[in-house]
mmCIF file of C-alpha atoms in Angstrom:
data_model
loop_
_atom_site.group_PDB
_atom_site.id
_atom_site.type_symbol
_atom_site.label_atom_id
_atom_site.label_comp_id
_atom_site.label_asym_id
_atom_site.label_seq_id
_atom_site.Cartn_x
_atom_site.Cartn_y
_atom_site.Cartn_z
ATOM 1 C CA MET A 1 146.234 123.325 81.869
ATOM 2 C CA GLU A 2 143.049 122.276 80.441
ATOM 3 C CA HIS A 3 142.731 119.687 82.590
ATOM 4 C CA ASP A 4 143.473 121.169 85.954
ATOM 5 C CA ILE A 5 140.872 123.770 85.093
ATOM 6 C CA ASN A 6 138.267 121.254 84.515
ATOM 7 C CA LYS A 7 139.409 119.637 87.427
ATOM 8 C CA SER A 8 138.918 122.622 89.550
ATOM 9 C CA ILE A 9 135.622 123.225 88.001
ATOM 10 C CA GLN A 10 134.501 119.983 88.579
ATOM 11 C CA GLU A 11 135.179 119.828 92.333
ATOM 12 C CA LYS A 12 133.465 122.890 92.814
ATOM 13 C CA ILE A 13 130.264 121.807 91.146
ATOM 14 C CA ARG A 14 130.488 118.206 92.774
ATOM 15 C CA MET A 15 130.775 120.580 96.288
ATOM 16 C CA THR A 16 127.887 122.811 95.661
ATOM 17 C CA GLU A 17 125.699 119.612 94.509
ATOM 18 C CA ALA A 18 126.290 118.029 98.191
ATOM 19 C CA SER A 19 125.152 121.639 99.774
ATOM 20 C CA PRO A 20 121.255 121.014 100.698
ATOM 21 C CA VAL A 21 118.715 122.186 98.417
ATOM 22 C CA ALA A 22 114.878 122.979 98.727
ATOM 23 C CA TRP A 23 112.797 120.642 96.319
ATOM 24 C CA GLN A 24 109.874 118.255 96.614
ATOM 25 C CA LYS A 25 112.078 115.472 97.972
ATOM 26 C CA GLU A 26 109.111 113.796 99.998
ATOM 27 C CA ARG A 27 106.487 114.046 97.277
ATOM 28 C CA THR A 28 109.287 112.532 94.739
ATOM 29 C CA TRP A 29 109.751 109.647 97.250
ATOM 30 C CA GLU A 30 105.804 108.671 97.341
ATOM 31 C CA ARG A 31 106.037 109.061 93.625
ATOM 32 C CA ILE A 32 108.888 106.468 93.281
ATOM 33 C CA LYS A 33 107.441 104.423 96.242
ATOM 34 C CA ASP A 34 104.035 104.192 93.901
ATOM 35 C CA GLY A 35 105.926 103.349 90.908
ATOM 36 C CA MET A 36 108.085 100.439 92.321
ATOM 37 C CA PRO A 37 106.584 96.795 92.194
ATOM 38 C CA HIS A 38 105.899 95.681 95.634
ATOM 39 C CA SER A 39 108.295 93.233 97.416
ATOM 40 C CA ARG A 40 108.399 89.374 96.995
ATOM 41 C CA LYS A 41 107.464 89.088 100.592
ATOM 42 C CA ARG A 42 104.466 91.096 100.096
ATOM 43 C CA TYR A 43 103.216 88.935 96.914
ATOM 44 C CA GLY A 44 103.695 86.198 99.633
ATOM 45 C CA TYR A 45 100.964 87.467 102.023
ATOM 46 C CA TYR A 46 98.703 88.247 99.396
ATOM 47 C CA ALA A 47 98.849 84.905 97.917
ATOM 48 C CA ALA A 48 98.159 83.651 101.373
ATOM 49 C CA ALA A 49 95.322 86.059 102.244
ATOM 50 C CA ALA A 50 93.929 85.259 98.479
ATOM 51 C CA ALA A 51 94.049 81.473 99.260
ATOM 52 C CA VAL A 52 92.270 81.666 102.492
ATOM 53 C CA CYS A 53 89.424 83.704 100.925
ATOM 54 C CA LEU A 54 89.278 80.927 98.229
ATOM 55 C CA MET A 55 89.056 78.408 100.355
ATOM 56 C CA ALA A 56 86.220 80.292 102.580
ATOM 57 C CA ILE A 57 84.504 80.470 99.319
ATOM 58 C CA SER A 58 84.562 77.217 98.229
ATOM 59 C CA ILE A 59 83.063 75.741 101.709
ATOM 60 C CA TRP A 60 80.470 78.455 101.906
ATOM 61 C CA TYR A 61 79.725 77.485 98.155
ATOM 62 C CA THR A 62 79.418 73.580 98.865
ATOM 63 C CA GLY A 63 77.324 74.641 101.804
ATOM 64 C CA VAL A 64 74.645 76.674 99.660
ATOM 65 C CA ARG A 65 74.808 73.729 96.773
ATOM 66 C CA TYR A 66 74.092 71.310 99.546
ATOM 67 C CA GLU A 67 71.277 72.957 100.955
ATOM 68 C CA ASN A 68 69.667 73.667 97.341
ATOM 69 C CA ASP A 69 70.031 70.164 96.728
ATOM 70 C CA LEU A 70 67.878 69.137 99.533
ATOM 71 C CA LEU A 71 65.259 71.567 99.118
ATOM 72 C CA ASN A 72 64.771 70.363 95.954
ATOM 73 C CA ALA A 73 64.379 66.707 96.771
ATOM 74 C CA ARG A 74 61.755 68.266 98.763
ATOM 75 C CA ILE A 75 60.096 70.137 95.869
ATOM 76 C CA ILE A 76 60.266 66.841 94.057
ATOM 77 C CA ALA A 77 58.637 65.016 96.866
ATOM 78 C CA LEU A 78 55.930 67.326 97.564
ATOM 79 C CA ALA A 79 55.069 67.346 93.801
ATOM 80 C CA GLY A 80 54.537 63.257 93.920
ATOM 81 C CA ALA A 81 52.694 63.946 96.882
ATOM 82 C CA ILE A 82 50.337 66.744 95.481
ATOM 83 C CA ASP A 83 49.586 64.037 92.467
ATOM 84 C CA ALA A 84 48.870 61.473 95.267
ATOM 85 C CA LEU A 85 46.473 63.809 96.932
ATOM 86 C CA ASN A 86 44.475 64.246 93.734
ATOM 87 C CA GLN A 87 43.988 60.600 93.435
ATOM 88 C CA GLY A 88 41.790 60.065 96.368
ATOM 89 C CA PRO A 89 42.025 57.330 99.218
ATOM 90 C CA VAL A 90 43.854 54.105 99.238
ATOM 91 C CA GLN A 91 42.196 50.948 99.654
ATOM 92 C CA TYR A 92 44.615 48.894 101.823
ATOM 93 C CA PRO A 93 44.877 44.978 100.812
ATOM 94 C CA LEU A 94 44.171 42.579 103.402
ATOM 95 C CA ARG A 95 46.985 41.748 105.680
ATOM 96 C CA GLU A 96 47.928 38.361 104.329
ATOM 97 C CA GLU A 97 47.598 39.511 100.953
ATOM 98 C CA ARG A 98 50.666 41.746 101.414
ATOM 99 C CA ALA A 99 53.953 40.980 100.051
ATOM 100 C CA ASP A 100 57.367 41.345 101.319
ATOM 101 C CA PRO A 101 58.822 44.326 100.200
ATOM 102 C CA ARG A 102 62.077 43.082 100.418
ATOM 103 C CA GLN A 103 61.535 40.179 98.013
ATOM 104 C CA CYS A 104 59.204 42.218 95.527
ATOM 105 C CA ASP A 105 60.635 44.065 92.634
ATOM 106 C CA GLU A 106 57.378 45.110 90.850
ATOM 107 C CA GLU A 107 56.282 48.716 91.335
ATOM 108 C CA ARG A 108 54.018 49.003 94.120
ATOM 109 C CA PRO A 109 51.876 52.091 95.157
ATOM 110 C CA VAL A 110 52.849 54.978 97.451
ATOM 111 C CA GLN A 111 51.745 54.295 101.134
ATOM 112 C CA LEU A 112 49.834 57.015 102.389
ATOM 113 C CA GLN A 113 50.153 58.769 105.828
ATOM 114 C CA PRO A 114 47.488 57.975 107.547
ATOM 115 C CA GLU A 115 45.712 61.549 108.839
ATOM 116 C CA LYS A 116 42.845 61.285 111.416
ATOM 117 C CA ASN A 117 40.807 64.488 110.375
ATOM 118 C CA VAL A 118 41.586 64.734 106.794
ATOM 119 C CA PRO A 119 38.891 67.103 105.470
ATOM 120 C CA ALA A 120 37.286 66.587 101.927
ATOM 121 C CA LEU A 121 39.863 67.615 99.230
ATOM 122 C CA THR A 122 37.739 69.808 97.169
ATOM 123 C CA THR A 123 39.386 73.146 96.795
ATOM 124 C CA PRO A 124 43.408 74.081 95.733
ATOM 125 C CA GLY A 125 43.308 75.982 99.169
ATOM 126 C CA LYS A 126 42.589 73.064 101.248
ATOM 127 C CA LYS A 127 45.072 70.793 99.572
ATOM 128 C CA ALA A 128 47.779 73.316 100.628
ATOM 129 C CA VAL A 129 46.812 73.367 104.280
ATOM 130 C CA LEU A 130 47.009 69.879 104.245
ATOM 131 C CA GLN A 131 50.478 69.583 102.641
ATOM 132 C CA ALA A 132 51.581 72.001 105.064
ATOM 133 C CA GLN A 133 49.920 69.748 107.717
ATOM 134 C CA ALA A 134 51.625 66.739 106.564
ATOM 135 C CA LEU A 135 55.140 68.542 106.115
ATOM 136 C CA ASP A 136 55.307 69.130 109.600
ATOM 137 C CA SER A 137 53.778 66.022 110.998
ATOM 138 C CA LEU A 138 55.632 63.469 109.219
ATOM 139 C CA PRO A 139 57.527 60.496 110.780
ATOM 140 C CA THR A 140 60.543 60.304 108.968
ATOM 141 C CA GLN A 141 62.529 57.982 111.035
ATOM 142 C CA ASP A 142 64.230 54.724 109.958
ATOM 143 C CA ILE A 143 65.047 56.132 106.180
ATOM 144 C CA THR A 144 66.937 53.335 104.401
ATOM 145 C CA ILE A 145 67.965 52.894 100.871
ATOM 146 C CA GLN A 146 67.424 49.290 99.270
ATOM 147 C CA ASP A 147 69.337 49.557 96.470
ATOM 148 C CA GLN A 148 70.310 52.685 93.918
ATOM 149 C CA ALA A 149 66.993 52.854 92.816
ATOM 150 C CA THR A 150 64.364 52.271 95.514
ATOM 151 C CA MET A 151 64.141 53.731 98.951
ATOM 152 C CA MET A 152 61.889 52.790 101.611
ATOM 153 C CA VAL A 153 60.419 54.750 104.289
ATOM 154 C CA ALA A 154 58.941 53.021 107.302
ATOM 155 C CA VAL A 155 56.526 54.921 109.376
ATOM 156 C CA ASP A 156 54.671 53.774 112.447
ATOM 157 C CA ASP A 157 51.347 54.375 112.297
ATOM 158 C CA ILE A 158 49.209 51.910 110.459
ATOM 159 C CA PRO A 159 45.999 53.134 109.092
ATOM 160 C CA SER A 160 42.982 50.997 109.561
ATOM 161 C CA GLU A 161 41.894 49.554 105.975
ATOM 162 C CA ASN A 162 39.592 51.537 103.951
ATOM 163 C CA GLU A 163 40.819 54.505 105.988
ATOM 164 C CA ARG A 164 41.720 58.108 103.795
ATOM 165 C CA VAL A 165 45.049 58.872 104.456
ATOM 166 C CA ALA A 166 47.204 61.907 103.726
ATOM 167 C CA PRO A 167 50.028 61.715 101.204
ATOM 168 C CA ILE A 168 53.310 61.259 102.411
ATOM 169 C CA ILE A 169 55.421 64.911 101.955
ATOM 170 C CA GLY A 170 58.826 65.583 102.709
ATOM 171 C CA VAL A 171 60.399 62.114 103.486
ATOM 172 C CA PHE A 172 63.932 63.904 103.235
ATOM 173 C CA GLU A 173 63.115 65.864 106.193
ATOM 174 C CA HIS A 174 65.971 64.393 108.063
ATOM 175 C CA PRO A 175 68.723 64.382 105.204
ATOM 176 C CA SER A 176 71.819 62.157 105.701
ATOM 177 C CA PRO A 177 74.181 61.055 103.218
ATOM 178 C CA GLU A 178 72.182 57.874 102.806
ATOM 179 C CA VAL A 179 69.019 59.761 101.176
ATOM 180 C CA ALA A 180 70.716 62.618 99.340
ATOM 181 C CA ILE A 181 69.949 62.279 95.825
ATOM 182 C CA SER A 182 72.351 62.900 93.052
ATOM 183 C CA LYS A 183 71.406 65.837 90.873
ATOM 184 C CA LYS A 184 71.620 63.503 88.006
ATOM 185 C CA ASN A 185 68.937 61.046 89.568
ATOM 186 C CA ARG A 186 66.456 63.608 90.847
ATOM 187 C CA SER A 187 64.608 64.660 87.578
ATOM 188 C CA LYS A 188 64.192 61.003 87.549
ATOM 189 C CA LEU A 189 62.520 60.401 90.905
ATOM 190 C CA ARG A 190 58.913 59.309 90.983
ATOM 191 C CA ILE A 191 56.624 58.348 94.236
ATOM 192 C CA ARG A 192 54.460 55.658 93.796
ATOM 193 C CA ARG A 193 51.369 54.739 95.812
ATOM 194 C CA GLY A 194 52.210 51.428 97.548
ATOM 195 C CA GLN A 195 52.382 49.645 101.078
ATOM 196 C CA GLU A 196 54.039 47.057 102.827
ATOM 197 C CA ARG A 197 54.488 45.754 106.125
ATOM 198 C CA ARG A 198 57.213 44.213 107.971
ATOM 199 C CA SER A 199 57.649 42.965 111.259
ATOM 200 C CA ASP A 200 61.599 43.017 111.563
ATOM 201 C CA ASP A 201 61.118 44.232 115.815
ATOM 202 C CA GLY A 202 57.841 42.900 116.310
ATOM 203 C CA GLN A 203 55.866 45.696 115.264
ATOM 204 C CA GLU A 204 53.708 46.918 112.215
ATOM 205 C CA HIS A 205 55.314 49.322 109.979
ATOM 206 C CA LYS A 206 53.864 50.859 106.640
ATOM 207 C CA ILE A 207 56.575 51.003 104.009
ATOM 208 C CA ILE A 208 56.380 53.545 101.496
ATOM 209 C CA ILE A 209 58.156 53.442 98.124
ATOM 210 C CA ALA A 210 59.764 55.910 96.169
ATOM 211 C CA ARG A 211 61.455 54.805 92.773
ATOM 212 C CA ILE A 212 63.890 56.548 91.081
ATOM 213 C CA ASN A 213 63.179 55.517 87.379
ATOM 214 C CA MET B 1 124.019 100.482 108.705
ATOM 215 C CA ASN B 2 127.021 100.521 106.115
ATOM 216 C CA GLU B 3 126.946 101.135 102.571
ATOM 217 C CA LYS B 4 127.414 97.368 101.890
ATOM 218 C CA GLU B 5 124.694 96.158 104.068
ATOM 219 C CA LEU B 6 122.113 98.723 102.893
ATOM 220 C CA VAL B 7 122.955 97.734 99.186
ATOM 221 C CA ARG B 8 122.586 94.210 100.290
ATOM 222 C CA ARG B 9 119.118 94.758 101.763
ATOM 223 C CA CYS B 10 118.080 96.723 98.907
ATOM 224 C CA GLN B 11 119.068 93.935 96.529
ATOM 225 C CA GLU B 12 116.364 91.930 98.711
ATOM 226 C CA SER B 13 114.063 94.793 97.645
ATOM 227 C CA ASN B 14 113.615 95.914 101.313
ATOM 228 C CA ARG B 15 111.515 99.127 101.378
ATOM 229 C CA ASN B 16 113.210 100.652 104.181
ATOM 230 C CA ALA B 17 116.922 100.235 102.692
ATOM 231 C CA GLN B 18 115.444 101.530 99.258
ATOM 232 C CA GLU B 19 114.333 104.610 101.571
ATOM 233 C CA GLU B 20 117.463 104.918 103.397
ATOM 234 C CA ILE B 21 119.195 104.876 100.192
ATOM 235 C CA TYR B 22 116.938 107.792 98.704
ATOM 236 C CA ARG B 23 117.568 109.814 101.593
ATOM 237 C CA ILE B 24 121.127 109.785 101.402
ATOM 238 C CA HIS B 25 121.985 110.127 97.835
ATOM 239 C CA SER B 26 118.858 112.080 96.475
ATOM 240 C CA ASP B 27 119.709 115.972 97.466
ATOM 241 C CA ARG B 28 122.758 115.341 95.047
ATOM 242 C CA LEU B 29 121.339 113.358 92.324
ATOM 243 C CA TYR B 30 118.595 116.323 92.210
ATOM 244 C CA ARG B 31 121.065 118.887 92.047
ATOM 245 C CA LEU B 32 123.110 116.483 89.145
ATOM 246 C CA ALA B 33 119.584 116.302 87.160
ATOM 247 C CA SER B 34 118.451 120.051 87.390
ATOM 248 C CA ARG B 35 122.093 120.817 86.017
ATOM 249 C CA TYR B 36 121.246 118.462 83.203
ATOM 250 C CA VAL B 37 117.603 119.563 82.464
ATOM 251 C CA SER B 38 117.656 122.763 84.117
ATOM 252 C CA ASP B 39 113.953 122.787 85.135
ATOM 253 C CA GLN B 40 112.703 121.703 88.981
ATOM 254 C CA ALA B 41 109.606 119.582 87.602
ATOM 255 C CA ALA B 42 111.654 117.703 85.102
ATOM 256 C CA ALA B 43 114.352 117.012 87.580
ATOM 257 C CA GLU B 44 111.849 115.580 89.668
ATOM 258 C CA ASP B 45 110.368 113.269 86.948
ATOM 259 C CA VAL B 46 114.268 112.563 86.017
ATOM 260 C CA LEU B 47 114.799 111.395 89.580
ATOM 261 C CA VAL B 48 111.507 109.183 90.147
ATOM 262 C CA THR B 49 112.457 107.472 86.847
ATOM 263 C CA ALA B 50 116.171 106.993 87.914
ATOM 264 C CA PHE B 51 115.350 105.708 91.229
ATOM 265 C CA THR B 52 112.793 103.429 89.866
ATOM 266 C CA LYS B 53 115.228 102.021 87.273
ATOM 267 C CA ALA B 54 117.856 101.807 90.043
ATOM 268 C CA PHE B 55 116.023 99.709 92.339
ATOM 269 C CA ALA B 56 115.011 97.305 89.568
ATOM 270 C CA ARG B 57 118.093 96.853 88.340
ATOM 271 C CA ILE B 58 120.069 97.103 91.715
ATOM 272 C CA GLN B 59 120.476 93.152 91.594
ATOM 273 C CA SER B 60 123.250 93.718 89.005
ATOM 274 C CA PHE B 61 125.045 96.045 90.956
ATOM 275 C CA GLU B 62 128.201 94.846 92.243
ATOM 276 C CA PHE B 63 129.479 96.780 95.306
ATOM 277 C CA GLN B 64 133.231 97.731 94.840
ATOM 278 C CA GLY B 65 133.773 99.894 98.123
ATOM 279 C CA ASP B 66 132.403 103.007 99.442
ATOM 280 C CA GLY B 67 131.252 105.649 97.341
ATOM 281 C CA SER B 68 130.989 102.884 94.163
ATOM 282 C CA LEU B 69 126.804 102.936 95.094
ATOM 283 C CA ALA B 70 126.967 106.884 94.616
ATOM 284 C CA ALA B 71 129.137 106.729 91.496
ATOM 285 C CA TRP B 72 126.615 104.152 90.000
ATOM 286 C CA LEU B 73 123.405 106.018 90.874
ATOM 287 C CA ARG B 74 125.315 109.244 89.505
ATOM 288 C CA LYS B 75 125.418 107.220 86.143
ATOM 289 C CA VAL B 76 121.844 106.418 86.099
ATOM 290 C CA VAL B 77 120.603 109.683 86.668
ATOM 291 C CA VAL B 78 123.012 111.100 84.115
ATOM 292 C CA ASN B 79 121.876 108.666 81.328
ATOM 293 C CA GLU B 80 118.471 109.292 82.355
ATOM 294 C CA SER B 81 118.845 113.224 81.802
ATOM 295 C CA LEU B 82 120.260 112.401 78.787
ATOM 296 C CA MET B 83 117.154 110.238 77.713
ATOM 297 C CA TRP B 84 114.783 113.161 79.007
ATOM 298 C CA LEU B 85 116.670 115.646 76.939
ATOM 299 C CA ARG B 86 116.516 113.666 73.794
ATOM 300 C CA LYS B 87 113.019 113.473 74.099
ATOM 301 C CA GLN B 88 112.854 117.139 74.263
ATOM 302 C CA HIS B 89 115.518 118.399 72.324
ATOM 303 C CA ASN B 90 117.451 117.537 68.836
ATOM 304 C CA PHE B 91 120.820 116.666 69.553
ATOM 305 C CA ASN B 92 121.063 116.086 65.627
ATOM 306 C CA LEU B 93 123.699 118.741 65.331
ATOM 307 C CA THR B 94 126.037 118.752 62.417
ATOM 308 C CA GLU B 95 128.687 121.443 63.434
ATOM 309 C CA THR B 96 132.258 121.496 62.778
ATOM 310 C CA LEU B 97 134.475 124.441 63.880
ATOM 311 C CA ASP B 98 137.685 125.864 62.262
ATOM 312 C CA ALA B 99 140.453 123.734 63.457
ATOM 313 C CA ASN B 100 142.770 127.074 63.708
ATOM 314 C CA LEU B 101 140.097 128.588 66.234
ATOM 315 C CA GLU B 102 141.769 129.076 69.540
ATOM 316 C CA GLU B 103 140.085 127.323 72.463
ATOM 317 C CA PRO B 104 138.801 129.948 74.873
ATOM 318 C CA ASP B 105 140.317 130.048 78.144
ATOM 319 C CA MET B 106 138.376 129.106 81.181
ATOM 320 C CA SER B 107 141.048 129.643 84.065
ATOM 321 C CA GLN B 108 139.016 132.832 85.094
ATOM 322 C CA LEU B 109 135.871 130.652 85.908
ATOM 323 C CA THR B 110 137.647 128.819 88.366
ATOM 324 C CA LEU B 111 137.879 131.855 90.456
ATOM 325 C CA LEU B 112 134.431 131.522 90.737
ATOM 326 C CA GLU B 113 132.085 129.965 93.506
ATOM 327 C CA GLY B 114 130.828 126.735 93.009
ATOM 328 C CA ALA B 115 126.999 128.038 92.795
ATOM 329 C CA GLU B 116 128.222 131.002 90.505
ATOM 330 C CA ILE B 117 129.206 128.332 88.412
ATOM 331 C CA TYR B 118 126.623 126.464 88.379
ATOM 332 C CA GLN B 119 124.195 129.152 87.779
ATOM 333 C CA LEU B 120 126.479 129.894 84.725
ATOM 334 C CA ILE B 121 125.883 126.577 83.395
ATOM 335 C CA ASN B 122 122.443 126.561 83.600
ATOM 336 C CA ARG B 123 122.216 129.710 81.824
ATOM 337 C CA LEU B 124 123.673 127.864 78.333
ATOM 338 C CA PRO B 125 121.474 126.421 75.685
ATOM 339 C CA THR B 126 120.698 123.049 76.296
ATOM 340 C CA GLY B 127 123.229 121.508 73.563
ATOM 341 C CA TYR B 128 125.918 123.357 74.692
ATOM 342 C CA ARG B 129 125.055 123.167 78.226
ATOM 343 C CA THR B 130 124.723 119.355 77.898
ATOM 344 C CA VAL B 131 128.289 118.596 76.193
ATOM 345 C CA PHE B 132 129.825 121.238 78.859
ATOM 346 C CA ASN B 133 128.676 119.243 81.610
ATOM 347 C CA LEU B 134 129.518 115.846 80.143
ATOM 348 C CA HIS B 135 133.032 116.952 79.263
ATOM 349 C CA VAL B 136 134.064 119.362 81.824
ATOM 350 C CA VAL B 137 131.837 117.923 85.155
ATOM 351 C CA GLU B 138 131.604 114.231 84.262
ATOM 352 C CA GLY B 139 134.970 113.933 82.558
ATOM 353 C CA HIS B 140 133.713 112.035 79.180
ATOM 354 C CA SER B 141 135.855 112.335 76.348
ATOM 355 C CA HIS B 142 134.329 113.840 73.134
ATOM 356 C CA GLY B 143 133.937 110.397 71.710
ATOM 357 C CA GLU B 144 132.035 108.964 74.617
ATOM 358 C CA ILE B 145 130.037 111.749 74.256
ATOM 359 C CA ALA B 146 129.787 111.574 70.788
ATOM 360 C CA GLY B 147 128.015 107.867 71.568
ATOM 361 C CA MET B 148 125.644 109.129 74.491
ATOM 362 C CA LEU B 149 124.220 111.710 72.531
ATOM 363 C CA GLN B 150 124.387 110.036 68.677
ATOM 364 C CA ILE B 151 126.342 113.134 67.157
ATOM 365 C CA SER B 152 129.860 113.058 65.747
ATOM 366 C CA GLU B 153 132.961 114.082 67.554
ATOM 367 C CA ALA B 154 133.395 117.208 66.121
ATOM 368 C CA THR B 155 130.054 118.202 66.669
ATOM 369 C CA SER B 156 130.552 117.707 70.388
ATOM 370 C CA ARG B 157 133.696 119.567 70.396
ATOM 371 C CA SER B 158 132.036 122.481 68.362
ATOM 372 C CA GLN B 159 129.383 122.435 71.124
ATOM 373 C CA LEU B 160 132.490 122.541 73.633
ATOM 374 C CA PHE B 161 134.024 125.489 72.319
ATOM 375 C CA LYS B 162 130.636 127.648 72.035
ATOM 376 C CA ALA B 163 129.693 126.560 75.777
ATOM 377 C CA LYS B 164 133.152 128.174 76.583
ATOM 378 C CA ALA B 165 132.673 131.374 74.443
ATOM 379 C CA GLN B 166 129.220 131.805 75.539
ATOM 380 C CA LEU B 167 130.336 131.507 79.437
ATOM 381 C CA LYS B 168 133.415 133.808 78.404
ATOM 382 C CA LYS B 169 130.873 136.491 77.032
ATOM 383 C CA ILE B 170 128.881 136.347 79.990
ATOM 384 C CA LEU B 171 131.146 136.433 82.400
ATOM 385 C CA THR B 172 132.632 139.456 80.408
ATOM 386 C CA ARG B 173 129.605 141.243 80.076
ATOM 387 C CA GLU B 174 128.902 140.814 83.871
ATOM 388 C CA GLY B 175 132.370 142.206 85.059
ATOM 389 C CA TYR B 176 134.528 138.924 85.575
ATOM 390 C CA HIS B 177 136.913 140.099 82.961
ATOM 391 C CA TYR B 178 137.253 136.439 81.663
ATOM 392 C CA GLY B 179 140.340 135.368 79.841
ATOM 393 C CA THR B 180 142.354 138.553 80.193
#
């Protein structure tokens, strides 16, 4: 008897529950949706997007670092050149007294860039003008590395003896893997005065030696 | 799309399938939750938690024919309603009844419409209402109810007896001539 009564009540209640009712159905679904974790497929999309972003950032960062390294190398070269400026004109030795740079291990003075109209280096302002001019007009072709410690730069113009020349500034104007200096060695870079001559192609060249101590 | 396919897609965390299941079952389950918690906002809270848990655990659900998903969801909502009630209400009752008391006759209740019965149930105190819902509507035994609410079987019987007595009182007061 009790069982039948319960069964009847149960059926009536369940029928009532099946009838439409007004409630915040959409809002509740939004809450459920917000609380659920995203599907694995969506995680995959996020992971792929993150990987692409990381790759782009790493490429960009590598480029920035390379630019910075080159800039630092220029600054170091410029500092060496300023020192050279302060040391006055260079007296070039006679041609027959010059040694072959490829066979010479001893340190040589930096060979200075010839400059026709170099004013007297008396004030810091003039020095700055000279440095800028030298940076713009430097011939930087034929940059090679002899070994890990020594770089040589050949320039075409040969200054006449006893002629005052401007210093070499910005020997890394044309960066290439051959002239890129590692961060470790950069702090040890010193540019020395000196000059050499070679005539592989029948022309006279000036050789500038930058030494990494 | 049939229910089996819907379940399969839902087990793959397909958002459209989850929404479809929600659209089909949420009205009925909302009514079910509000019969236990007797408050619209609370029923919505229960539904949010219940559906979130159901979708998270649907991998363990085994489809056993049409209607099995509805029954499983119903269990989840009932459990979640009881958890909500346990947080709000102390079921730690130790009531016993005199075994000689006669069980109130509920035959008159069956003459009422479902909506009327629904409203009468919602007017019962929480303890009475919960045991009445679990025993009469869901069909659980007193032993099962004792386990679910962590009360004794005697307490469960007592709560059901009082629920029926209260319903009889309401029906008599409002002219239903209950139990005559």
